[in-house]
């Protein structure tokens, strides 16, 4: 038996265990087992009954509010197990401070985490809080409502219907959807053979989350979608399934933590797109339930509701499922990484270029579709020698996948639609 995030071992009762009681009550049910050494071996207690009384008294006297807990005695080993349940009346404070577990350590929460605990204890979400800015405009939202719902009469009543305006004024959801705001956005980049080589970069922030979504979709159209003409038929090729990309971006915007000044990071590599969203899982949600779409917990319910009304997301809680289904018959699979403060979705690029060598596929991925680039840029991005790059480029030209303009040092290349 070893200590972990949900288990702490104590040989005796000392005041330090009370920090861990605060941590479990605030962030997730856990156990503290008394009468055990750090290596998991049994040390035993002189008087388990007296230990239980001491534990109960210390919790009652020092934790505010009092968390729910149980005490169980193992008479054979003379040990006591304290189980602390995650509570609803957060934050649970020990000596005026709130704590959380970080692996096997118990540490004090920072100011941001404390504010979130206060909101959770009041059953409030960040996007519900009143916004200080009273001069917000919503032309982008108004146009979206007109396009998707046919709503022409945009007024304060409409803002109230969407939950963006209450008797106290605009809330954070309104600010996030307003034309201009102070919130972070999306950092988009296309990389070469590694992240030291940036082929395309675009950053959008301090604007409506709706515009951020549309800008990300433009990035997708620019790099992941093109048309090919064969036998007089025009065929749209998606190197990333549109449904999967759309869901990944919409979910990142709807469920990210907006109270941290970090952008969503959208990175295009030669073999995948990654969407890194600030904010881990909601309290009470497990990685398994997230990946299997068993239930949905909304971090920003007002924003999610607007996205839903505009058709940007489907039924709540189905995003991961839709991403997986988009890849169901492709032979590739998306991956999901969940950390304490982030969620990363990785969408593999699907190759439609049958018969290309690995080197040809790499060079093709480095040639933009809407911008002419010199061979030197492709050399740098691929790390190939000049003669090898020229040979591969000529091969791709013969196959009708790229074209060249200019001669000599002025010669540049572009990928065909």
mmCIF file of N, CA, C and O in Angstrom, residues 190 219-228 236-245 268-273 326-327 330 332 347-353 361 364-365 369 415-416:
data_model
loop_
_atom_site.group_PDB
_atom_site.id
_atom_site.type_symbol
_atom_site.label_atom_id
_atom_site.label_comp_id
_atom_site.label_asym_id
_atom_site.label_seq_id
_atom_site.Cartn_x
_atom_site.Cartn_y
_atom_site.Cartn_z
ATOM 1 N N UNK A 190 0.894 26.612 -37.627
ATOM 2 C CA UNK A 190 1.262 25.451 -38.438
ATOM 3 C C UNK A 190 2.772 25.286 -38.343
ATOM 4 O O UNK A 190 3.521 26.221 -38.618
ATOM 5 N N UNK A 219 -8.977 28.772 -40.356
ATOM 6 C CA UNK A 219 -7.670 28.112 -40.300
ATOM 7 C C UNK A 219 -7.792 26.681 -40.813
ATOM 8 O O UNK A 219 -6.937 26.194 -41.570
ATOM 9 N N UNK A 220 -8.867 26.007 -40.425
ATOM 10 C CA UNK A 220 -9.131 24.644 -40.907
ATOM 11 C C UNK A 220 -9.291 24.632 -42.438
ATOM 12 O O UNK A 220 -8.703 23.796 -43.127
ATOM 13 N N UNK A 221 -10.096 25.538 -42.946
ATOM 14 C CA UNK A 221 -10.318 25.592 -44.395
ATOM 15 C C UNK A 221 -9.008 25.848 -45.137
ATOM 16 O O UNK A 221 -8.780 25.300 -46.224
ATOM 17 N N UNK A 222 -8.154 26.635 -44.549
ATOM 18 C CA UNK A 222 -6.900 27.014 -45.194
ATOM 19 C C UNK A 222 -5.911 25.856 -45.252
ATOM 20 O O UNK A 222 -5.151 25.719 -46.200
ATOM 21 N N UNK A 223 -5.922 25.018 -44.234
ATOM 22 C CA UNK A 223 -4.876 24.008 -44.104
ATOM 23 C C UNK A 223 -5.356 22.555 -44.162
ATOM 24 O O UNK A 223 -4.539 21.662 -44.396
ATOM 25 N N UNK A 224 -6.623 22.306 -43.939
ATOM 26 C CA UNK A 224 -7.085 20.920 -43.774
ATOM 27 C C UNK A 224 -8.181 20.521 -44.743
ATOM 28 O O UNK A 224 -8.723 19.412 -44.639
ATOM 29 N N UNK A 225 -8.527 21.385 -45.673
ATOM 30 C CA UNK A 225 -9.625 21.083 -46.583
ATOM 31 C C UNK A 225 -9.298 21.663 -47.961
ATOM 32 O O UNK A 225 -8.898 22.818 -48.061
ATOM 33 N N UNK A 226 -9.435 20.853 -48.997
ATOM 34 C CA UNK A 226 -9.181 21.344 -50.343
ATOM 35 C C UNK A 226 -10.016 20.549 -51.337
ATOM 36 O O UNK A 226 -10.647 19.537 -50.989
ATOM 37 N N UNK A 227 -10.033 21.027 -52.577
ATOM 38 C CA UNK A 227 -10.825 20.366 -53.612
ATOM 39 C C UNK A 227 -9.903 19.801 -54.683
ATOM 40 O O UNK A 227 -8.885 20.399 -55.017
ATOM 41 N N UNK A 228 -10.285 18.646 -55.218
ATOM 42 C CA UNK A 228 -9.527 18.010 -56.293
ATOM 43 C C UNK A 228 -10.483 17.714 -57.438
ATOM 44 O O UNK A 228 -11.613 17.264 -57.221
ATOM 45 N N UNK A 236 -14.300 17.230 -52.584
ATOM 46 C CA UNK A 236 -13.736 17.904 -51.410
ATOM 47 C C UNK A 236 -12.964 16.892 -50.565
ATOM 48 O O UNK A 236 -13.489 15.839 -50.202
ATOM 49 N N UNK A 237 -11.729 17.228 -50.275
ATOM 50 C CA UNK A 237 -10.868 16.367 -49.469
ATOM 51 C C UNK A 237 -10.685 16.997 -48.099
ATOM 52 O O UNK A 237 -10.311 18.162 -47.988
ATOM 53 N N UNK A 238 -10.959 16.235 -47.058
ATOM 54 C CA UNK A 238 -10.751 16.692 -45.681
ATOM 55 C C UNK A 238 -9.626 15.883 -45.060
ATOM 56 O O UNK A 238 -9.772 14.679 -44.839
ATOM 57 N N UNK A 239 -8.494 16.515 -44.797
ATOM 58 C CA UNK A 239 -7.394 15.781 -44.169
ATOM 59 C C UNK A 239 -7.642 15.579 -42.674
ATOM 60 O O UNK A 239 -7.033 14.714 -42.048
ATOM 61 N N UNK A 240 -8.518 16.386 -42.118
ATOM 62 C CA UNK A 240 -9.055 16.205 -40.763
ATOM 63 C C UNK A 240 -10.574 16.219 -40.912
ATOM 64 O O UNK A 240 -11.110 17.141 -41.542
ATOM 65 N N UNK A 241 -11.301 15.234 -40.386
ATOM 66 C CA UNK A 241 -12.763 15.279 -40.503
ATOM 67 C C UNK A 241 -13.318 16.585 -39.931
ATOM 68 O O UNK A 241 -13.022 16.955 -38.801
ATOM 69 N N UNK A 242 -14.115 17.279 -40.729
ATOM 70 C CA UNK A 242 -14.633 18.584 -40.330
ATOM 71 C C UNK A 242 -15.420 18.495 -39.015
ATOM 72 O O UNK A 242 -15.288 19.349 -38.137
ATOM 73 N N UNK A 243 -16.220 17.440 -38.893
ATOM 74 C CA UNK A 243 -17.031 17.270 -37.681
ATOM 75 C C UNK A 243 -16.139 17.184 -36.446
ATOM 76 O O UNK A 243 -16.418 17.800 -35.410
ATOM 77 N N UNK A 244 -15.049 16.429 -36.558
ATOM 78 C CA UNK A 244 -14.149 16.256 -35.413
ATOM 79 C C UNK A 244 -13.489 17.577 -35.037
ATOM 80 O O UNK A 244 -13.414 17.933 -33.856
ATOM 81 N N UNK A 245 -12.994 18.308 -36.033
ATOM 82 C CA UNK A 245 -12.341 19.589 -35.754
ATOM 83 C C UNK A 245 -13.332 20.580 -35.154
ATOM 84 O O UNK A 245 -13.035 21.275 -34.169
ATOM 85 N N UNK A 268 -0.961 22.766 -35.719
ATOM 86 C CA UNK A 268 -1.018 21.855 -36.862
ATOM 87 C C UNK A 268 0.376 21.311 -37.136
ATOM 88 O O UNK A 268 1.300 22.072 -37.429
ATOM 89 N N UNK A 269 0.520 19.996 -37.015
ATOM 90 C CA UNK A 269 1.773 19.316 -37.307
ATOM 91 C C UNK A 269 1.606 18.505 -38.598
ATOM 92 O O UNK A 269 0.511 18.439 -39.162
ATOM 93 N N UNK A 270 2.673 17.903 -39.054
ATOM 94 C CA UNK A 270 2.605 17.169 -40.320
ATOM 95 C C UNK A 270 1.719 15.935 -40.223
ATOM 96 O O UNK A 270 1.242 15.431 -41.239
ATOM 97 N N UNK A 271 1.473 15.450 -39.006
ATOM 98 C CA UNK A 271 0.678 14.232 -38.854
ATOM 99 C C UNK A 271 -0.578 14.388 -38.016
ATOM 100 O O UNK A 271 -1.368 13.457 -37.884
ATOM 101 N N UNK A 272 -0.813 15.608 -37.441
ATOM 102 C CA UNK A 272 -1.947 15.755 -36.537
ATOM 103 C C UNK A 272 -2.236 17.239 -36.271
ATOM 104 O O UNK A 272 -1.391 18.095 -36.532
ATOM 105 N N UNK A 273 -3.419 17.471 -35.741
ATOM 106 C CA UNK A 273 -3.767 18.767 -35.162
ATOM 107 C C UNK A 273 -4.023 18.536 -33.680
ATOM 108 O O UNK A 273 -4.671 17.564 -33.290
ATOM 109 N N UNK A 326 -16.365 10.331 -36.047
ATOM 110 C CA UNK A 326 -15.839 10.911 -37.286
ATOM 111 C C UNK A 326 -14.639 10.128 -37.803
ATOM 112 O O UNK A 326 -14.347 10.145 -39.004
ATOM 113 N N UNK A 327 -13.941 9.441 -36.899
ATOM 114 C CA UNK A 327 -12.766 8.657 -37.280
ATOM 115 C C UNK A 327 -13.058 7.157 -37.355
ATOM 116 O O UNK A 327 -12.147 6.362 -37.605
ATOM 117 N N UNK A 330 -11.835 5.254 -40.571
ATOM 118 C CA UNK A 330 -10.680 5.838 -41.243
ATOM 119 C C UNK A 330 -9.392 5.056 -41.007
ATOM 120 O O UNK A 330 -8.396 5.285 -41.688
ATOM 121 N N UNK A 332 -7.718 5.457 -38.352
ATOM 122 C CA UNK A 332 -6.989 6.286 -37.384
ATOM 123 C C UNK A 332 -7.918 6.585 -36.216
ATOM 124 O O UNK A 332 -9.134 6.393 -36.301
ATOM 125 N N UNK A 347 -6.021 15.167 -33.150
ATOM 126 C CA UNK A 347 -6.750 14.636 -34.303
ATOM 127 C C UNK A 347 -5.755 14.267 -35.399
ATOM 128 O O UNK A 347 -5.107 15.156 -35.969
ATOM 129 N N UNK A 348 -5.595 12.971 -35.697
ATOM 130 C CA UNK A 348 -4.629 12.573 -36.726
ATOM 131 C C UNK A 348 -5.051 13.011 -38.122
ATOM 132 O O UNK A 348 -6.240 13.026 -38.449
ATOM 133 N N UNK A 349 -4.073 13.390 -38.920
ATOM 134 C CA UNK A 349 -4.322 13.772 -40.311
ATOM 135 C C UNK A 349 -4.495 12.516 -41.152
ATOM 136 O O UNK A 349 -3.733 11.558 -41.047
ATOM 137 N N UNK A 350 -5.524 12.518 -41.986
ATOM 138 C CA UNK A 350 -5.817 11.383 -42.857
ATOM 139 C C UNK A 350 -5.181 11.637 -44.212
ATOM 140 O O UNK A 350 -5.401 12.681 -44.829
ATOM 141 N N UNK A 351 -4.406 10.696 -44.684
ATOM 142 C CA UNK A 351 -3.736 10.855 -45.971
ATOM 143 C C UNK A 351 -4.633 10.377 -47.095
ATOM 144 O O UNK A 351 -5.141 9.255 -47.071
ATOM 145 N N UNK A 352 -4.834 11.247 -48.077
ATOM 146 C CA UNK A 352 -5.596 10.872 -49.264
ATOM 147 C C UNK A 352 -4.668 10.625 -50.447
ATOM 148 O O UNK A 352 -5.100 10.392 -51.558
ATOM 149 N N UNK A 353 -3.377 10.663 -50.158
ATOM 150 C CA UNK A 353 -2.389 10.553 -51.230
ATOM 151 C C UNK A 353 -1.856 9.133 -51.306
ATOM 152 O O UNK A 353 -0.818 8.794 -50.751
ATOM 153 N N UNK A 361 5.014 12.655 -48.746
ATOM 154 C CA UNK A 361 3.903 13.101 -47.902
ATOM 155 C C UNK A 361 4.336 14.248 -47.003
ATOM 156 O O UNK A 361 3.583 15.203 -46.780
ATOM 157 N N UNK A 364 4.751 17.425 -49.151
ATOM 158 C CA UNK A 364 3.419 17.897 -49.548
ATOM 159 C C UNK A 364 2.734 18.620 -48.394
ATOM 160 O O UNK A 364 2.075 19.645 -48.593
ATOM 161 N N UNK A 365 2.905 18.119 -47.197
ATOM 162 C CA UNK A 365 2.264 18.746 -46.028
ATOM 163 C C UNK A 365 2.863 20.107 -45.713
ATOM 164 O O UNK A 365 2.234 20.926 -45.032
ATOM 165 N N UNK A 369 -1.559 25.843 -49.415
ATOM 166 C CA UNK A 369 -2.501 25.832 -50.527
ATOM 167 C C UNK A 369 -2.841 27.235 -51.022
ATOM 168 O O UNK A 369 -3.328 27.397 -52.115
ATOM 169 N N UNK A 415 0.505 24.407 -53.210
ATOM 170 C CA UNK A 415 -0.259 23.159 -53.329
ATOM 171 C C UNK A 415 -1.557 23.414 -54.070
ATOM 172 O O UNK A 415 -2.226 24.430 -53.858
ATOM 173 N N UNK A 416 -1.915 22.515 -54.964
ATOM 174 C CA UNK A 416 -3.124 22.672 -55.750
ATOM 175 C C UNK A 416 -4.343 22.301 -54.903
ATOM 176 O O UNK A 416 -4.283 21.423 -54.055
#
